[in-house]
């Protein structure tokens, strides 16, 4: 089955068909190109999506990444990043293995097709030229035969006419002979041209055209086979990445299986455990005792001093109940004193570990530079030992500074570990109320588990002593008592906003009165005017206590 024998007269249709075949190949190349663009855009979008949800360094999300569910999600994002990489591989392979190769093949097919059809047109022009020569020879032979026939008829007419001279008859005879000779020559020429044309036509339709059409057939079959191979490659490129994509999906499944809800619950406990004891029961305050007693100056005084609380003083009657107030935006203290004991201990331990790692890095660098210095001293041409000496001095200073920092944080850590509350039978409750019934001293739980205006806790194992309010008069309406006395002054070292309830704002350098010193919770109560008072961080002020003032502690 050959185009040369079956389609010998379909030159124009074959020309159109082969052009269509190349256009199909070009259309397939365009399809692959658009597929590569889709793959590369999809990979880019996947990478951007993965990057968008990745945990950012030095952020709250980094702290949350310690949970197994968060780790599994981060592993999933990493797997999706690798998944996107496989789509980039698909795009790259399709470009290199299909598009580049097929584009080169199309150019070769176009050039080959052009050459074959040029050769075919040349053969057609040659056979058409031979046909024209045959037609011209045939017409000339036909014309000469007609001329010879007319000349013969004219001679016979002249020969039969008695009135014509002998010379005219002879002339007509000669003319007829010439015409007959010309007809014979034309016949011979026509016969020769006809034989040549038949030979050329046979070669044209049985040799030249079949050879050209066979080349076109081979080219077309090669194009079809090449497209088939390309389609197979197209599928293989996808198939080769399926195992890797499967591994990515397996990694996501493994990450999902690694989630441990119990472990995450324990992590929550470790993250937020304060180390305080739960509050205990509140004792009943019997205010009827003052009624049962005999009315006298002494009993009145005792009753007023023992049974009445101060409803106006926040530090006594209301307590500093701040655990649910929003956090202040102030800077975190260096010793993490704004945190509960357990959280503070963990932060300090973490800081100590980081500083020890930094010290070890400096020591390793010092050891390396020491060896380098020894080499330079033995071989001065290799380097200057003096420059290394200067660097060693700097490293030594850095190590010393880091050790000082470690000692400082270790001191705070030892202090916290020594002051962590020990569980006992005496339950304590967060409360700012002072027990005044029967003048019985009780522990103020603000000192045991103190919360600060920023919503965080500080710890203090000290207990407030019994506080008695000395009234000036007694009536049924519980008249307001006098404000707390001033026990000293303070100077604000830094500005403080005082946005939260119970706090007061101060400006740098401002001098104010101290009415209640720091009980170990990191806060000092101050007063600006007669009716403007509140708490400020102790680390923000410099306190000058009046040792002779009532209520001031005596330090030995």
Tab-separated table of N, CA, C and O in Angstrom, residues 123-181:
chain	number	residue	atom	x	y	z
A	123	UNK	N	8.843	17.906	-11.390
A	123	UNK	CA	8.514	16.763	-12.243
A	123	UNK	C	7.249	17.034	-13.052
A	123	UNK	O	7.144	16.681	-14.236
A	124	UNK	N	6.270	17.663	-12.398
A	124	UNK	CA	5.041	18.005	-13.108
A	124	UNK	C	5.313	19.004	-14.228
A	124	UNK	O	4.756	18.905	-15.337
A	125	UNK	N	6.134	19.997	-13.956
A	125	UNK	CA	6.471	20.977	-14.987
A	125	UNK	C	7.193	20.310	-16.166
A	125	UNK	O	6.954	20.642	-17.335
A	126	UNK	N	8.043	19.332	-15.861
A	126	UNK	CA	8.767	18.646	-16.920
A	126	UNK	C	7.806	17.844	-17.806
A	126	UNK	O	7.893	17.897	-19.058
A	127	UNK	N	6.867	17.108	-17.215
A	127	UNK	CA	5.941	16.319	-18.008
A	127	UNK	C	4.993	17.208	-18.791
A	127	UNK	O	4.569	16.896	-19.920
A	128	UNK	N	4.648	18.350	-18.207
A	128	UNK	CA	3.802	19.291	-18.927
A	128	UNK	C	4.550	19.879	-20.120
A	128	UNK	O	3.964	20.089	-21.207
A	129	UNK	N	5.836	20.120	-19.960
A	129	UNK	CA	6.639	20.617	-21.086
A	129	UNK	C	6.707	19.566	-22.200
A	129	UNK	O	6.570	19.888	-23.405
A	130	UNK	N	6.910	18.313	-21.843
A	130	UNK	CA	6.933	17.231	-22.836
A	130	UNK	C	5.579	17.110	-23.554
A	130	UNK	O	5.516	16.852	-24.768
A	131	UNK	N	4.532	17.284	-22.806
A	131	UNK	CA	3.196	17.234	-23.402
A	131	UNK	C	2.994	18.374	-24.394
A	131	UNK	O	2.434	18.178	-25.484
A	132	UNK	N	3.447	19.531	-24.068
A	132	UNK	CA	3.339	20.669	-24.977
A	132	UNK	C	4.162	20.424	-26.253
A	132	UNK	O	3.725	20.754	-27.368
A	133	UNK	N	5.339	19.856	-26.103
A	133	UNK	CA	6.172	19.534	-27.289
A	133	UNK	C	5.452	18.514	-28.179
A	133	UNK	O	5.471	18.625	-29.415
A	134	UNK	N	4.822	17.522	-27.528
A	134	UNK	CA	4.090	16.519	-28.296
A	134	UNK	C	2.922	17.154	-29.043
A	134	UNK	O	2.681	16.860	-30.237
A	135	UNK	N	2.203	18.022	-28.365
A	135	UNK	CA	1.078	18.686	-29.002
A	135	UNK	C	1.548	19.556	-30.164
A	135	UNK	O	0.907	19.598	-31.245
A	136	UNK	N	2.638	20.255	-29.991
A	136	UNK	CA	3.167	21.108	-31.065
A	136	UNK	C	3.602	20.268	-32.261
A	136	UNK	O	3.335	20.614	-33.428
A	137	UNK	N	4.273	19.148	-32.008
A	137	UNK	CA	4.711	18.260	-33.089
A	137	UNK	C	3.511	17.651	-33.799
A	137	UNK	O	3.492	17.522	-35.046
A	138	UNK	N	2.510	17.311	-33.053
A	138	UNK	CA	1.306	16.719	-33.636
A	138	UNK	C	0.587	17.729	-34.518
A	138	UNK	O	0.151	17.404	-35.646
A	139	UNK	N	0.462	18.950	-34.035
A	139	UNK	CA	-0.220	19.969	-34.835
A	139	UNK	C	0.581	20.290	-36.104
A	139	UNK	O	0.016	20.511	-37.193
A	140	UNK	N	1.898	20.318	-35.953
A	140	UNK	CA	2.732	20.581	-37.153
A	140	UNK	C	2.591	19.454	-38.177
A	140	UNK	O	2.497	19.689	-39.397
A	141	UNK	N	2.576	18.224	-37.711
A	141	UNK	CA	2.406	17.075	-38.626
A	141	UNK	C	1.033	17.133	-39.298
A	141	UNK	O	0.887	16.906	-40.504
A	142	UNK	N	0.020	17.508	-38.502
A	142	UNK	CA	-1.321	17.613	-39.073
A	142	UNK	C	-1.383	18.732	-40.107
A	142	UNK	O	-1.981	18.567	-41.195
A	143	UNK	N	-0.740	19.841	-39.795
A	143	UNK	CA	-0.745	20.962	-40.739
A	143	UNK	C	0.000	20.603	-42.029
A	143	UNK	O	-0.449	20.914	-43.155
A	144	UNK	N	1.135	19.974	-41.924
A	144	UNK	CA	1.921	19.606	-43.114
A	144	UNK	C	1.165	18.593	-43.971
A	144	UNK	O	1.233	18.638	-45.229
A	145	UNK	N	0.447	17.700	-43.304
A	145	UNK	CA	-0.337	16.728	-44.091
A	145	UNK	C	-1.439	17.420	-44.882
A	145	UNK	O	-1.718	17.094	-46.061
A	146	UNK	N	-2.065	18.344	-44.288
A	146	UNK	CA	-3.116	19.087	-44.976
A	146	UNK	C	-2.529	19.916	-46.128
A	146	UNK	O	-3.122	19.998	-47.230
A	147	UNK	N	-1.381	20.517	-45.878
A	147	UNK	CA	-0.732	21.295	-46.935
A	147	UNK	C	-0.310	20.387	-48.096
A	147	UNK	O	-0.458	20.751	-49.297
A	148	UNK	N	0.183	19.232	-47.781
A	148	UNK	CA	0.591	18.284	-48.849
A	148	UNK	C	-0.627	17.804	-49.623
A	148	UNK	O	-0.580	17.648	-50.866
A	149	UNK	N	-1.725	17.585	-48.940
A	149	UNK	CA	-2.949	17.147	-49.620
A	149	UNK	C	-3.463	18.241	-50.537
A	149	UNK	O	-3.883	17.974	-51.698
A	150	UNK	N	-3.453	19.470	-50.104
A	150	UNK	CA	-3.898	20.569	-50.959
A	150	UNK	C	-2.953	20.738	-52.162
A	150	UNK	O	-3.399	21.019	-53.301
A	151	UNK	N	-1.666	20.608	-51.902
A	151	UNK	CA	-0.701	20.730	-53.025
A	151	UNK	C	-0.906	19.611	-54.038
A	151	UNK	O	-0.790	19.833	-55.261
A	152	UNK	N	-1.224	18.407	-53.573
A	152	UNK	CA	-1.470	17.285	-54.479
A	152	UNK	C	-2.730	17.532	-55.299
A	152	UNK	O	-2.749	17.297	-56.534
A	153	UNK	N	-3.743	18.012	-54.686
A	153	UNK	CA	-4.983	18.295	-55.385
A	153	UNK	C	-4.773	19.425	-56.438
A	153	UNK	O	-5.318	19.370	-57.560
A	154	UNK	N	-3.997	20.400	-56.062
A	154	UNK	CA	-3.712	21.505	-57.003
A	154	UNK	C	-2.926	21.002	-58.208
A	154	UNK	O	-3.192	21.385	-59.352
A	155	UNK	N	-1.955	20.103	-57.950
A	155	UNK	CA	-1.163	19.540	-59.076
A	155	UNK	C	-2.050	18.736	-60.016
A	155	UNK	O	-1.950	18.834	-61.237
A	156	UNK	N	-2.889	17.919	-59.421
A	156	UNK	CA	-3.778	17.097	-60.263
A	156	UNK	C	-4.729	17.980	-61.081
A	156	UNK	O	-5.031	17.691	-62.252
A	157	UNK	N	-5.169	19.044	-60.519
A	157	UNK	CA	-6.049	19.967	-61.231
A	157	UNK	C	-5.305	20.640	-62.377
A	157	UNK	O	-5.832	20.767	-63.504
A	158	UNK	N	-4.078	21.060	-62.102
A	158	UNK	CA	-3.294	21.724	-63.140
A	158	UNK	C	-2.938	20.721	-64.255
A	158	UNK	O	-2.929	21.077	-65.458
A	159	UNK	N	-2.668	19.477	-63.875
A	159	UNK	CA	-2.279	18.479	-64.857
A	159	UNK	C	-3.466	18.105	-65.751
A	159	UNK	O	-3.295	17.805	-66.957
A	160	UNK	N	-4.640	18.202	-65.269
A	160	UNK	CA	-5.830	17.864	-66.066
A	160	UNK	C	-6.306	19.029	-66.936
A	160	UNK	O	-7.065	18.829	-67.896
A	161	UNK	N	-5.858	20.185	-66.641
A	161	UNK	CA	-6.294	21.381	-67.391
A	161	UNK	C	-5.406	21.510	-68.640
A	161	UNK	O	-4.193	21.679	-68.530
A	162	UNK	N	-6.044	21.479	-69.887
A	162	UNK	CA	-5.288	21.543	-71.148
A	162	UNK	C	-4.823	22.946	-71.457
A	162	UNK	O	-3.960	23.150	-72.334
A	163	UNK	N	-5.428	23.891	-70.792
A	163	UNK	CA	-5.065	25.282	-71.044
A	163	UNK	C	-3.842	25.725	-70.260
A	163	UNK	O	-3.341	26.835	-70.454
A	164	UNK	N	-3.419	24.891	-69.350
A	164	UNK	CA	-2.273	25.276	-68.522
A	164	UNK	C	-0.993	24.849	-69.217
A	164	UNK	O	-0.925	23.748	-69.776
A	165	UNK	N	0.006	25.682	-69.148
A	165	UNK	CA	1.279	25.389	-69.781
A	165	UNK	C	1.985	24.271	-69.041
A	165	UNK	O	1.704	23.978	-67.850
A	166	UNK	N	2.893	23.668	-69.716
A	166	UNK	CA	3.665	22.567	-69.143
A	166	UNK	C	4.523	23.029	-67.982
A	166	UNK	O	4.711	22.317	-66.986
A	167	UNK	N	4.984	24.263	-68.067
A	167	UNK	CA	5.826	24.799	-66.975
A	167	UNK	C	5.026	24.947	-65.700
A	167	UNK	O	5.514	24.657	-64.593
A	168	UNK	N	3.780	25.388	-65.790
A	168	UNK	CA	2.965	25.563	-64.598
A	168	UNK	C	2.652	24.203	-63.959
A	168	UNK	O	2.611	24.050	-62.729
A	169	UNK	N	2.457	23.226	-64.865
A	169	UNK	CA	2.157	21.892	-64.332
A	169	UNK	C	3.389	21.366	-63.575
A	169	UNK	O	3.272	20.755	-62.486
A	170	UNK	N	4.541	21.552	-64.188
A	170	UNK	CA	5.777	21.088	-63.529
A	170	UNK	C	5.993	21.779	-62.182
A	170	UNK	O	6.414	21.158	-61.201
A	171	UNK	N	5.698	23.060	-62.156
A	171	UNK	CA	5.847	23.818	-60.912
A	171	UNK	C	4.901	23.294	-59.852
A	171	UNK	O	5.277	23.142	-58.657
A	172	UNK	N	3.672	22.963	-60.216
A	172	UNK	CA	2.703	22.438	-59.244
A	172	UNK	C	3.141	21.063	-58.752
A	172	UNK	O	2.964	20.698	-57.573
A	173	UNK	N	3.722	20.257	-59.678
A	173	UNK	CA	4.197	18.928	-59.270
A	173	UNK	C	5.320	19.043	-58.251
A	173	UNK	O	5.357	18.326	-57.242
A	174	UNK	N	6.247	19.940	-58.487
A	174	UNK	CA	7.371	20.123	-57.563
A	174	UNK	C	6.886	20.605	-56.185
A	174	UNK	O	7.388	20.167	-55.155
A	175	UNK	N	5.905	21.511	-56.232
A	175	UNK	CA	5.372	22.037	-54.964
A	175	UNK	C	4.690	20.929	-54.158
A	175	UNK	O	4.832	20.842	-52.935
A	176	UNK	N	4.002	20.033	-54.900
A	176	UNK	CA	3.344	18.928	-54.210
A	176	UNK	C	4.373	17.985	-53.607
A	176	UNK	O	4.204	17.473	-52.476
A	177	UNK	N	5.464	17.765	-54.315
A	177	UNK	CA	6.517	16.892	-53.796
A	177	UNK	C	7.141	17.489	-52.509
A	177	UNK	O	7.439	16.768	-51.539
A	178	UNK	N	7.355	18.814	-52.571
A	178	UNK	CA	7.932	19.486	-51.368
A	178	UNK	C	7.001	19.323	-50.172
A	178	UNK	O	7.432	19.020	-49.044
A	179	UNK	N	5.697	19.512	-50.391
A	179	UNK	CA	4.742	19.400	-49.301
A	179	UNK	C	4.696	17.961	-48.769
A	179	UNK	O	4.599	17.757	-47.541
A	180	UNK	N	4.777	16.998	-49.674
A	180	UNK	CA	4.801	15.614	-49.218
A	180	UNK	C	6.053	15.321	-48.386
A	180	UNK	O	5.979	14.604	-47.366
A	181	UNK	N	7.165	15.891	-48.791
A	181	UNK	CA	8.410	15.684	-48.031
A	181	UNK	C	8.317	16.307	-46.648
A	181	UNK	O	8.745	15.725	-45.644
